[in-house]
Short mmCIF file of C-alpha atoms in Angstrom, two decimals:
data_model
loop_
_atom_site.label_atom_id
_atom_site.label_comp_id
_atom_site.label_asym_id
_atom_site.label_seq_id
_atom_site.Cartn_x
_atom_site.Cartn_y
_atom_site.Cartn_z
CA UNK A 1 0.00 0.00 0.00
CA UNK A 2 3.03 2.26 -0.23
CA UNK A 3 6.81 2.57 -0.32
CA UNK A 4 9.27 0.64 1.85
CA UNK A 5 12.48 2.20 3.15
CA UNK A 6 15.55 1.13 5.03
CA UNK A 7 15.64 3.64 7.88
CA UNK A 8 17.45 4.37 11.12
CA UNK A 9 15.52 4.59 14.39
CA UNK A 10 17.59 7.40 15.86
CA UNK A 11 16.65 7.13 19.54
CA UNK A 12 18.28 3.71 19.85
CA UNK A 13 20.42 3.72 16.69
CA UNK A 14 19.06 0.63 14.97
CA UNK A 15 18.18 -0.04 11.36
CA UNK A 16 14.56 -0.87 10.53
CA UNK A 17 12.38 -1.57 7.52
CA UNK A 18 9.96 1.38 7.36
CA UNK A 19 6.58 0.90 5.65
CA UNK A 20 4.61 4.06 4.81
CA UNK A 21 1.07 4.39 3.51
CA UNK A 22 1.12 5.95 0.05
CA UNK A 23 0.43 9.70 0.24
CA UNK A 24 -2.45 9.35 -2.23
CA UNK A 25 -4.28 7.09 0.25
CA UNK A 26 -3.94 9.20 3.41
CA UNK A 27 -7.31 10.85 2.84
CA UNK A 28 -9.07 7.48 2.47
CA UNK A 29 -10.34 6.28 5.90
CA UNK A 30 -10.79 2.74 4.57
CA UNK A 31 -7.20 2.56 3.32
CA UNK A 32 -5.89 3.95 6.61
CA UNK A 33 -7.90 1.36 8.53
CA UNK A 34 -6.65 -1.52 6.38
CA UNK A 35 -3.04 -0.32 6.66
CA UNK A 36 -3.07 0.06 10.45
CA UNK A 37 -5.11 -3.16 10.92
CA UNK A 38 -2.44 -5.04 9.00
CA UNK A 39 0.28 -3.41 11.09
CA UNK A 40 -1.58 -4.35 14.27
CA UNK A 41 -1.90 -7.96 13.14
CA UNK A 42 1.82 -8.15 12.40
CA UNK A 43 2.74 -6.52 15.72
CA UNK A 44 1.02 -9.36 17.61
CA UNK A 45 3.37 -11.94 16.06
CA UNK A 46 6.09 -13.10 18.45
CA UNK A 47 8.08 -15.90 16.86
CA UNK A 48 11.88 -15.98 16.46
CA UNK A 49 11.75 -17.07 12.83
CA UNK A 50 9.29 -14.32 11.78
CA UNK A 51 10.39 -10.70 11.32
CA UNK A 52 9.15 -8.63 14.28
CA UNK A 53 7.15 -5.41 13.95
CA UNK A 54 8.36 -2.71 16.36
CA UNK A 55 5.82 0.10 16.23
CA UNK A 56 3.04 1.62 14.14
CA UNK A 57 1.22 4.92 14.06
CA UNK A 58 0.96 8.33 12.42
CA UNK A 59 3.34 11.28 12.45
CA UNK A 60 2.89 14.55 10.57
CA UNK A 61 0.33 12.96 8.27
CA UNK A 62 2.43 9.86 7.52
CA UNK A 63 0.92 6.52 8.51
CA UNK A 64 3.65 3.96 9.11
CA UNK A 65 4.92 0.87 10.80
CA UNK A 66 8.49 -0.35 11.25
CA UNK A 67 9.91 -3.82 11.58
CA UNK A 68 13.13 -5.71 12.10
CA UNK A 69 15.85 -5.19 9.49
CA UNK A 70 18.54 -7.66 8.55
CA UNK A 71 20.70 -7.67 5.42
CA UNK A 72 19.33 -10.54 3.40
CA UNK A 73 18.08 -11.68 0.04
CA UNK A 74 14.96 -13.65 -0.65
CA UNK A 75 14.68 -17.04 -2.28
CA UNK A 76 13.05 -15.22 -5.18
CA UNK A 77 16.02 -12.87 -5.61
CA UNK A 78 18.39 -15.83 -5.40
CA UNK A 79 16.49 -17.64 -8.15
CA UNK A 80 16.23 -14.53 -10.37
CA UNK A 81 19.99 -14.00 -10.17
CA UNK A 82 20.60 -17.55 -11.41
CA UNK A 83 21.49 -18.97 -7.98
CA UNK A 84 20.14 -22.15 -6.41
CA UNK A 85 19.66 -23.53 -2.90
CA UNK A 86 22.16 -26.06 -1.63
CA UNK A 87 20.92 -29.05 0.36
CA UNK A 88 21.49 -27.61 3.84
CA UNK A 89 19.97 -24.20 3.02
CA UNK A 90 16.97 -25.78 1.29
CA UNK A 91 16.25 -27.92 4.35
CA UNK A 92 16.56 -24.81 6.53
CA UNK A 93 14.10 -22.96 4.27
CA UNK A 94 11.59 -25.81 4.59
CA UNK A 95 12.04 -25.89 8.38
CA UNK A 96 11.65 -22.10 8.75
CA UNK A 97 8.54 -22.05 6.55
CA UNK A 98 7.06 -24.92 8.53
CA UNK A 99 7.78 -23.25 11.89
CA UNK A 100 6.25 -19.93 10.80
CA UNK A 101 3.11 -21.46 9.29
CA UNK A 102 2.69 -23.85 12.23
CA UNK A 103 2.83 -20.80 14.52
CA UNK A 104 0.14 -19.02 12.51
CA UNK A 105 -2.03 -22.16 12.61
CA UNK A 106 -1.62 -22.70 16.38
CA UNK A 107 -2.26 -19.05 17.22
CA UNK A 108 -5.13 -18.81 14.69
CA UNK A 109 -3.59 -15.72 13.10
CA UNK A 110 -4.91 -14.68 9.68
CA UNK A 111 -2.10 -14.39 7.16
CA UNK A 112 -1.40 -14.13 3.47
CA UNK A 113 -0.12 -16.97 1.30
CA UNK A 114 3.65 -17.38 1.56
CA UNK A 115 5.71 -16.16 -1.44
CA UNK A 116 9.30 -16.81 -2.51
CA UNK A 117 10.17 -13.22 -1.54
CA UNK A 118 8.90 -13.81 2.00
CA UNK A 119 11.58 -16.47 2.63
CA UNK A 120 14.75 -14.58 3.48
CA UNK A 121 18.34 -15.84 3.51
CA UNK A 122 20.36 -13.81 6.00
CA UNK A 123 24.01 -13.82 7.11
CA UNK A 124 25.37 -17.29 7.69
CA UNK A 125 22.47 -18.68 5.62
CA UNK A 126 20.11 -18.20 8.56
CA UNK A 127 16.54 -18.30 7.28
CA UNK A 128 13.89 -15.81 8.38
CA UNK A 129 10.29 -15.40 7.23
CA UNK A 130 8.71 -12.05 6.40
CA UNK A 131 5.77 -11.10 8.60
CA UNK A 132 2.76 -12.14 6.48
CA UNK A 133 0.16 -11.71 9.22
CA UNK A 134 -2.81 -9.79 7.79
CA UNK A 135 -6.18 -8.45 8.95
CA UNK A 136 -8.06 -9.48 6.97
CA UNK A 137 -6.06 -11.89 4.78
CA UNK A 138 -5.94 -11.01 1.09
CA UNK A 139 -7.41 -14.38 0.11
CA UNK A 140 -8.65 -17.62 1.61
CA UNK A 141 -6.75 -20.88 1.21
CA UNK A 142 -6.48 -24.22 2.94
CA UNK A 143 -3.59 -26.20 4.43
CA UNK A 144 -3.07 -28.21 1.23
CA UNK A 145 -2.74 -25.05 -0.86
CA UNK A 146 -0.29 -23.61 1.65
CA UNK A 147 1.85 -26.75 1.57
CA UNK A 148 1.68 -26.83 -2.22
CA UNK A 149 2.93 -23.23 -2.35
CA UNK A 150 5.96 -23.93 -0.11
CA UNK A 151 6.74 -27.05 -2.17
CA UNK A 152 6.66 -25.06 -5.43
CA UNK A 153 8.91 -22.33 -4.01
CA UNK A 154 11.62 -24.72 -2.82
CA UNK A 155 11.51 -27.01 -5.86
CA UNK A 156 11.79 -23.96 -8.11
CA UNK A 157 15.00 -22.88 -6.35
CA UNK A 158 16.76 -26.27 -6.30
CA UNK A 159 19.46 -27.19 -8.83
CA UNK A 160 18.72 -29.97 -11.33
CA UNK A 161 20.64 -32.49 -9.21
CA UNK A 162 22.57 -32.87 -5.97
CA UNK A 163 19.86 -32.13 -3.38
CA UNK A 164 18.05 -35.47 -2.89
CA UNK A 165 16.86 -34.89 0.68
CA UNK A 166 15.45 -31.42 0.07
CA UNK A 167 13.83 -32.48 -3.22
CA UNK A 168 12.24 -35.55 -1.65
CA UNK A 169 10.91 -33.57 1.31
CA UNK A 170 9.53 -30.76 -0.88
CA UNK A 171 7.87 -33.24 -3.25
CA UNK A 172 6.22 -35.02 -0.31
CA UNK A 173 4.92 -31.69 0.95
CA UNK A 174 3.37 -30.81 -2.40
CA UNK A 175 1.90 -34.25 -3.13
CA UNK A 176 -1.79 -34.36 -2.07
CA UNK A 177 -1.47 -38.11 -1.56
CA UNK A 178 1.50 -37.96 0.85
CA UNK A 179 1.31 -34.43 2.32
CA UNK A 180 1.41 -34.40 6.15
CA UNK A 181 -1.83 -33.66 8.05
CA UNK A 182 -0.36 -30.57 9.75
CA UNK A 183 2.71 -28.34 9.84
CA UNK A 184 3.61 -29.82 13.22
CA UNK A 185 3.80 -33.28 11.65
CA UNK A 186 5.83 -31.88 8.77
CA UNK A 187 8.37 -30.39 11.21
CA UNK A 188 8.84 -33.81 12.78
CA UNK A 189 9.63 -35.17 9.31
CA UNK A 190 12.09 -32.31 8.64
CA UNK A 191 13.97 -33.22 11.82
CA UNK A 192 14.63 -36.70 10.47
CA UNK A 193 16.12 -35.27 7.28
CA UNK A 194 18.50 -32.84 8.96
CA UNK A 195 21.82 -34.04 10.40
CA UNK A 196 21.83 -34.51 14.16
CA UNK A 197 25.15 -32.66 14.49
CA UNK A 198 26.83 -30.34 12.03
CA UNK A 199 30.33 -29.54 13.29
CA UNK A 200 32.37 -29.14 10.15
CA UNK A 201 35.96 -30.28 10.11
CA UNK A 202 35.71 -31.99 13.51
CA UNK A 203 38.89 -33.79 14.33
CA UNK A 204 38.67 -37.58 13.97
CA UNK A 205 40.54 -40.07 16.13
CA UNK A 206 42.53 -42.71 14.28
CA UNK A 207 42.34 -46.42 15.09
CA UNK A 208 45.36 -46.40 17.37
CA UNK A 209 44.01 -43.53 19.47
CA UNK A 210 40.59 -45.17 19.81
CA UNK A 211 42.22 -48.43 20.87
CA UNK A 212 44.32 -46.60 23.44
CA UNK A 213 41.24 -44.88 24.84
CA UNK A 214 39.44 -48.22 25.12
CA UNK A 215 42.42 -49.58 27.06
CA UNK A 216 42.21 -46.65 29.47
CA UNK A 217 38.48 -47.16 29.98
CA UNK A 218 38.91 -50.90 30.59
CA UNK A 219 41.70 -50.25 33.05
CA UNK A 220 39.49 -47.87 35.00
CA UNK A 221 36.74 -50.45 35.18
CA UNK A 222 39.09 -53.12 36.51
CA UNK A 223 40.79 -50.55 38.76
CA UNK A 224 44.19 -52.02 38.09
CA UNK A 225 46.70 -49.35 38.84
CA UNK A 226 49.51 -51.04 36.94
CA UNK A 227 47.56 -51.31 33.70
CA UNK A 228 46.44 -47.69 34.03
CA UNK A 229 50.01 -46.47 34.41
CA UNK A 230 51.19 -48.56 31.45
CA UNK A 231 48.34 -47.30 29.32
CA UNK A 232 49.08 -43.67 30.16
CA UNK A 233 52.73 -44.23 29.25
CA UNK A 234 51.65 -45.81 25.97
CA UNK A 235 49.37 -42.90 25.23
CA UNK A 236 52.14 -40.44 25.97
CA UNK A 237 54.52 -42.28 23.66
CA UNK A 238 51.85 -42.48 20.97
CA UNK A 239 51.05 -38.80 21.32
CA UNK A 240 54.73 -37.91 21.14
CA UNK A 241 55.14 -40.02 18.00
CA UNK A 242 52.07 -38.50 16.35
CA UNK A 243 53.21 -35.02 17.35
CA UNK A 244 56.61 -35.62 15.79
CA UNK A 245 55.10 -36.99 12.57
CA UNK A 246 52.67 -34.08 12.37
CA UNK A 247 55.33 -31.42 12.67
CA UNK A 248 57.72 -33.25 10.37
CA UNK A 249 55.36 -34.14 7.55
CA UNK A 250 51.72 -33.11 8.02
CA UNK A 251 51.67 -29.65 9.59
CA UNK A 252 50.03 -27.17 7.18
CA UNK A 253 52.33 -24.43 6.02
CA UNK A 254 51.20 -20.81 6.08
CA UNK A 255 50.49 -19.46 2.60
CA UNK A 256 52.60 -16.59 1.27
CA UNK A 257 50.90 -13.29 0.49
CA UNK A 258 52.22 -12.25 -2.92
CA UNK A 259 52.78 -8.63 -3.93
CA UNK A 260 49.63 -7.91 -5.95
CA UNK A 261 49.36 -4.19 -5.20
CA UNK A 262 50.01 -2.99 -8.76
CA UNK A 263 47.68 -0.35 -10.26
CA UNK A 264 47.22 0.29 -13.99
CA UNK A 265 46.75 3.68 -15.64
CA UNK A 266 43.65 4.31 -17.72
CA UNK A 267 44.38 7.38 -19.89
CA UNK A 268 41.91 10.25 -20.29
CA UNK A 269 39.61 10.20 -23.28
CA UNK A 270 36.46 8.93 -24.90
CA UNK A 271 35.17 5.36 -24.75
CA UNK A 272 32.05 3.38 -25.62
CA UNK A 273 29.86 2.70 -22.61
CA UNK A 274 27.10 0.05 -22.21
CA UNK A 275 25.02 -0.01 -25.44
CA UNK A 276 27.36 2.24 -27.39
CA UNK A 277 26.91 5.69 -25.89
CA UNK A 278 30.07 7.77 -25.88
CA UNK A 279 31.49 8.86 -22.53
CA UNK A 280 34.62 10.79 -21.57
CA UNK A 281 36.69 10.36 -18.40
CA UNK A 282 39.88 11.95 -17.08
CA UNK A 283 42.93 9.81 -16.36
CA UNK A 284 42.57 7.51 -13.38
CA UNK A 285 44.30 4.49 -11.87
CA UNK A 286 42.73 1.19 -10.86
CA UNK A 287 43.97 -1.98 -9.15
CA UNK A 288 45.25 -4.49 -11.66
CA UNK A 289 43.83 -7.26 -9.47
CA UNK A 290 40.89 -7.67 -7.13
CA UNK A 291 41.64 -7.06 -3.44
CA UNK A 292 42.88 -10.33 -1.93
CA UNK A 293 42.17 -12.12 1.32
CA UNK A 294 45.73 -11.42 2.44
CA UNK A 295 45.44 -7.70 1.70
CA UNK A 296 42.12 -7.41 3.51
CA UNK A 297 43.59 -9.25 6.50
CA UNK A 298 46.10 -6.41 6.86
CA UNK A 299 43.19 -3.96 7.07
CA UNK A 300 41.51 -6.04 9.80
CA UNK A 301 44.81 -6.30 11.65
CA UNK A 302 45.08 -2.49 11.59
CA UNK A 303 41.52 -2.18 12.95
CA UNK A 304 42.28 -4.57 15.79
CA UNK A 305 45.43 -2.66 16.76
CA UNK A 306 43.98 0.83 16.21
CA UNK A 307 40.29 0.76 17.18
CA UNK A 308 40.24 4.50 17.77
CA UNK A 309 41.25 5.27 14.17
CA UNK A 310 38.69 3.14 12.35
CA UNK A 311 35.94 5.77 12.20
CA UNK A 312 38.03 8.08 9.99
CA UNK A 313 37.86 5.52 7.16
CA UNK A 314 34.16 4.69 7.44
CA UNK A 315 31.33 6.10 5.35
CA UNK A 316 29.12 8.58 7.26
CA UNK A 317 26.00 6.49 6.51
CA UNK A 318 27.52 3.26 7.83
CA UNK A 319 25.47 1.76 10.70
CA UNK A 320 26.98 2.43 14.10
CA UNK A 321 29.36 -0.23 15.45
CA UNK A 322 29.13 -2.32 12.27
CA UNK A 323 32.12 -4.72 12.14
CA UNK A 324 34.23 -5.12 8.98
CA UNK A 325 34.84 -8.87 9.15
CA UNK A 326 33.34 -10.67 6.14
CA UNK A 327 30.77 -13.43 6.67
CA UNK A 328 32.47 -16.72 7.65
CA UNK A 329 35.87 -14.96 7.92
CA UNK A 330 36.61 -15.69 11.58
CA UNK A 331 36.73 -18.95 13.54
CA UNK A 332 33.53 -20.00 15.29
CA UNK A 333 35.13 -20.27 18.71
CA UNK A 334 31.90 -21.20 20.46
CA UNK A 335 32.12 -24.67 18.91
CA UNK A 336 34.28 -27.45 20.35
CA UNK A 337 36.61 -27.88 18.58
CA UNK A 338 36.57 -24.42 16.92
CA UNK A 339 35.16 -24.30 13.40
CA UNK A 340 37.86 -22.53 11.31
CA UNK A 341 36.75 -19.49 9.31
CA UNK A 342 37.66 -19.04 5.67
CA UNK A 343 40.70 -16.84 6.43
CA UNK A 344 42.35 -19.57 8.50
CA UNK A 345 41.43 -22.16 5.89
CA UNK A 346 43.01 -20.05 3.16
CA UNK A 347 46.13 -19.59 5.29
CA UNK A 348 46.63 -23.10 6.54
CA UNK A 349 44.86 -25.58 4.29
CA UNK A 350 44.32 -23.83 0.97
CA UNK A 351 40.76 -25.14 0.78
CA UNK A 352 37.26 -23.96 1.63
CA UNK A 353 33.93 -25.64 0.82
CA UNK A 354 35.67 -28.31 -1.25
CA UNK A 355 37.31 -25.66 -3.44
CA UNK A 356 40.85 -24.30 -3.59
CA UNK A 357 41.29 -21.03 -1.68
CA UNK A 358 44.43 -19.21 -0.57
CA UNK A 359 45.33 -15.77 0.72
CA UNK A 360 45.89 -14.55 -2.85
CA UNK A 361 42.29 -15.36 -3.78
CA UNK A 362 39.84 -12.42 -3.75
CA UNK A 363 38.29 -11.38 -0.46
CA UNK A 364 34.53 -12.05 -0.48
CA UNK A 365 31.59 -11.69 1.86
CA UNK A 366 32.31 -7.95 2.18
CA UNK A 367 29.51 -5.42 2.04
CA UNK A 368 29.72 -1.99 0.39
CA UNK A 369 30.71 -0.23 3.63
CA UNK A 370 33.59 -2.70 4.12
CA UNK A 371 34.87 -2.03 0.59
CA UNK A 372 34.54 1.74 1.09
CA UNK A 373 36.46 1.67 4.40
CA UNK A 374 39.28 -0.51 3.02
CA UNK A 375 39.71 1.73 -0.02
CA UNK A 376 39.90 4.87 2.12
CA UNK A 377 42.34 3.15 4.50
CA UNK A 378 44.57 2.52 1.47
CA UNK A 379 44.36 6.20 0.54
CA UNK A 380 42.15 5.39 -2.43
CA UNK A 381 38.47 5.05 -3.28
CA UNK A 382 36.08 2.67 -5.02
CA UNK A 383 35.91 3.10 -8.81
CA UNK A 384 32.77 4.51 -10.39
CA UNK A 385 30.97 2.07 -12.63
CA UNK A 386 32.01 4.05 -15.72
CA UNK A 387 35.65 3.91 -14.63
CA UNK A 388 35.30 0.21 -13.96
CA UNK A 389 33.82 -0.43 -17.41
CA UNK A 390 36.41 1.63 -19.27
CA UNK A 391 39.23 -0.19 -17.45
CA UNK A 392 37.59 -3.57 -18.12
CA UNK A 393 36.44 -2.96 -21.68
CA UNK A 394 38.85 -0.57 -23.25
CA UNK A 395 37.71 2.26 -25.50
CA UNK A 396 36.29 0.25 -28.41
CA UNK A 397 33.30 -1.37 -26.73
CA UNK A 398 34.47 -4.98 -26.58
CA UNK A 399 32.07 -7.49 -25.02
CA UNK A 400 34.58 -9.34 -22.82
CA UNK A 401 37.76 -8.11 -21.23
CA UNK A 402 39.84 -9.95 -23.86
CA UNK A 403 37.71 -9.20 -26.94
CA UNK A 404 34.42 -10.20 -28.55
CA UNK A 405 34.85 -13.96 -28.89
CA UNK A 406 33.34 -15.91 -26.01
CA UNK A 407 35.83 -18.36 -24.51
CA UNK A 408 34.80 -20.18 -21.27
CA UNK A 409 38.41 -21.08 -20.54
CA UNK A 410 39.58 -17.46 -20.22
CA UNK A 411 37.53 -16.41 -17.18
CA UNK A 412 36.43 -18.14 -13.98
CA UNK A 413 32.64 -18.18 -14.38
CA UNK A 414 29.67 -20.38 -13.56
CA UNK A 415 29.86 -22.11 -16.94
CA UNK A 416 31.33 -25.16 -15.16
CA UNK A 417 29.78 -24.79 -11.70
CA UNK A 418 28.49 -28.12 -10.41
CA UNK A 419 25.92 -28.58 -7.59
CA UNK A 420 28.23 -31.26 -6.24
CA UNK A 421 31.01 -29.28 -4.49
CA UNK A 422 33.51 -32.04 -5.27
CA UNK A 423 32.99 -31.50 -9.00
CA UNK A 424 33.21 -28.56 -11.40
CA UNK A 425 35.96 -26.43 -12.86
CA UNK A 426 36.38 -28.52 -16.00
CA UNK A 427 36.19 -25.49 -18.33
CA UNK A 428 38.11 -22.74 -16.53
CA UNK A 429 40.16 -24.80 -14.05
CA UNK A 430 38.54 -23.53 -10.84
CA UNK A 431 35.47 -24.75 -8.95
CA UNK A 432 34.96 -21.45 -7.13
CA UNK A 433 37.58 -18.76 -6.46
CA UNK A 434 40.97 -18.45 -8.15
CA UNK A 435 44.08 -16.49 -7.10
CA UNK A 436 43.51 -13.02 -8.54
CA UNK A 437 46.50 -13.25 -10.90
CA UNK A 438 45.80 -16.79 -12.10
CA UNK A 439 43.54 -16.15 -15.11
CA UNK A 440 45.91 -14.36 -17.48
CA UNK A 441 43.35 -14.63 -20.30
CA UNK A 442 40.83 -12.50 -18.41
CA UNK A 443 42.81 -9.31 -19.05
CA UNK A 444 41.62 -5.99 -20.49
CA UNK A 445 43.48 -3.55 -22.79
CA UNK A 446 44.37 -1.45 -19.72
CA UNK A 447 45.91 -4.51 -18.02
CA UNK A 448 43.10 -5.02 -15.49
CA UNK A 449 42.69 -8.73 -14.65
CA UNK A 450 39.55 -10.58 -13.56
CA UNK A 451 36.74 -8.36 -14.84
CA UNK A 452 34.83 -11.18 -16.55
CA UNK A 453 35.00 -13.70 -13.71
CA UNK A 454 36.18 -14.73 -10.24
CA UNK A 455 34.09 -12.29 -8.14
CA UNK A 456 31.81 -9.43 -9.11
CA UNK A 457 32.82 -6.05 -7.69
CA UNK A 458 31.30 -3.18 -5.73
CA UNK A 459 31.56 0.30 -7.32
CA UNK A 460 31.14 3.80 -5.93
CA UNK A 461 28.11 4.48 -8.14
CA UNK A 462 24.78 4.68 -6.26
CA UNK A 463 21.47 4.57 -8.19
CA UNK A 464 17.75 4.19 -7.53
CA UNK A 465 16.81 0.57 -6.97
CA UNK A 466 14.76 -0.80 -9.89
CA UNK A 467 12.55 -2.49 -7.29
CA UNK A 468 11.92 0.77 -5.41
CA UNK A 469 12.62 1.53 -1.80
CA UNK A 470 15.80 3.57 -2.00
CA UNK A 471 19.31 3.73 -3.42
CA UNK A 472 21.61 0.79 -4.12
CA UNK A 473 25.27 0.53 -5.16
CA UNK A 474 26.02 -0.75 -8.67
CA UNK A 475 27.85 -4.07 -8.89
CA UNK A 476 29.90 -4.83 -12.00
CA UNK A 477 31.52 -7.84 -13.64
CA UNK A 478 31.16 -11.60 -13.85
CA UNK A 479 31.80 -14.16 -11.14
CA UNK A 480 32.42 -17.85 -10.52
CA UNK A 481 28.74 -18.76 -10.13
CA UNK A 482 27.24 -16.71 -12.97
CA UNK A 483 27.28 -17.74 -16.63
CA UNK A 484 27.57 -14.19 -18.01
CA UNK A 485 31.22 -13.05 -18.47
CA UNK A 486 30.37 -9.84 -20.37
CA UNK A 487 31.91 -6.69 -18.91
CA UNK A 488 28.70 -4.74 -19.52
CA UNK A 489 26.94 -6.81 -16.83
CA UNK A 490 25.36 -4.65 -14.10
CA UNK A 491 23.68 -5.84 -10.89
CA UNK A 492 21.33 -3.53 -8.99
CA UNK A 493 19.66 -5.97 -6.59
CA UNK A 494 21.99 -6.17 -3.57
CA UNK A 495 21.80 -3.55 -0.82
CA UNK A 496 24.93 -1.91 0.58
CA UNK A 497 24.86 -4.09 3.72
CA UNK A 498 24.51 -7.35 1.84
CA UNK A 499 27.35 -9.80 1.37
CA UNK A 500 27.91 -12.66 -1.05
CA UNK A 501 30.56 -15.33 -1.57
CA UNK A 502 30.90 -14.24 -5.22
CA UNK A 503 31.24 -10.50 -4.50
CA UNK A 504 34.46 -8.55 -3.79
CA UNK A 505 36.00 -5.29 -5.02
CA UNK A 506 39.06 -3.41 -6.21
CA UNK A 507 40.18 0.18 -5.55
CA UNK A 508 40.88 3.22 -7.73
CA UNK A 509 42.73 6.52 -7.44
CA UNK A 510 42.95 9.88 -9.21
CA UNK A 511 46.70 9.98 -8.71
CA UNK A 512 49.45 7.60 -9.72
CA UNK A 513 50.57 5.17 -6.99
CA UNK A 514 53.92 5.83 -5.35
CA UNK A 515 56.80 4.01 -7.00
CA UNK A 516 58.28 1.17 -4.98
#
């Protein structure tokens, strides 16, 4: 019934989604009643999986309500961008939908039919459900129709293969002959499909260690002091031997951060932009390579050592106290043993999510404010989208960074992405990320590398969102999970606080970098 904004509640400094009744309807008592009745219905919802409504009312002629805000994208947006749900996320979507709709059924709360844009994928792939409570509901429907809708949404977002559990569960839900009698029953079924424990990379005991532990346990039962002492000595010797072998042969070696700081000059002059319009830019300089994990780690190290200086690099609109660590960057220390984050994996093991990853791969999972702060810390800025395109495309309007002939082997794109994480990379050599200097074929006339693939990149250009509701930064370039390697590709869907594992950045400058 009106526009939606991302807003800041200033009295407690929190971000909210702000819904306003359209100005053309503020003189219609019926519209006002429907708007506030809907807000009231939503405000009564108290469920951790459903977005909470904070307040509603009228101020200076504006009828409004505000609700919880988290950076996220919907299942619909994921599908529209060419993405798909992996097995674990799909099961989480089904569970969250079931919990929300079971809550509405138990509490007898009228609500609208669930849509793919009401299922939200937040940081860490945590699933939330938009608040669809309504008074009155827009339409009537029964349990079967509701289950059918959830089934269609999930099946429509699954890849062709590789998600047997999620597909089976969604098909059961949508089949009138096998659909469960209630959402509560469905949730019991979901629980049987999800793993009982998900502690990735948990250390496993080898056969010798397990045997030694059994000996210790048996010795305790028999309470034979001599056997206990002998066992402990054996364990100590075994541990010492394993420790020696580990440090001699198996200990992971820290990866070396290569010098990839070079910037290329893009001379002043005219160039063809997008569909052939002529544009003119002054001389500027841009990173030859995307910012790497190792380079970004130096920025985080500076922040940790100089917390009082961080604010001078941050954008004035950045939410207060927002951290700059990318999603999944740091170790999950609350788990036992700790679950290593992607930075430690890149450093020590060179692998993340079954794909090669090292400190010279591009940093990812950064939002626009992170990219802005890093660039300013380096004494630079983010490139505008026109600068990015000129550096990536040259002056003659080529389609790809290397020319006009499509060649899947030149850039790291989604042309060979496989739903099975153990497969893929047969066309460009990489399943996901590649070291930023690895794809020599993905090189523009200016010398910029990686424009057509690897990760897409934030720019400094801010435009009106095509979906309404405010301004969004422009994202440019191809990436490892998208099939389009053209350097005219523009993305306007992600908000400045959103993060993605196929999204990074590079920096630019108006002045030449200092000579080394």
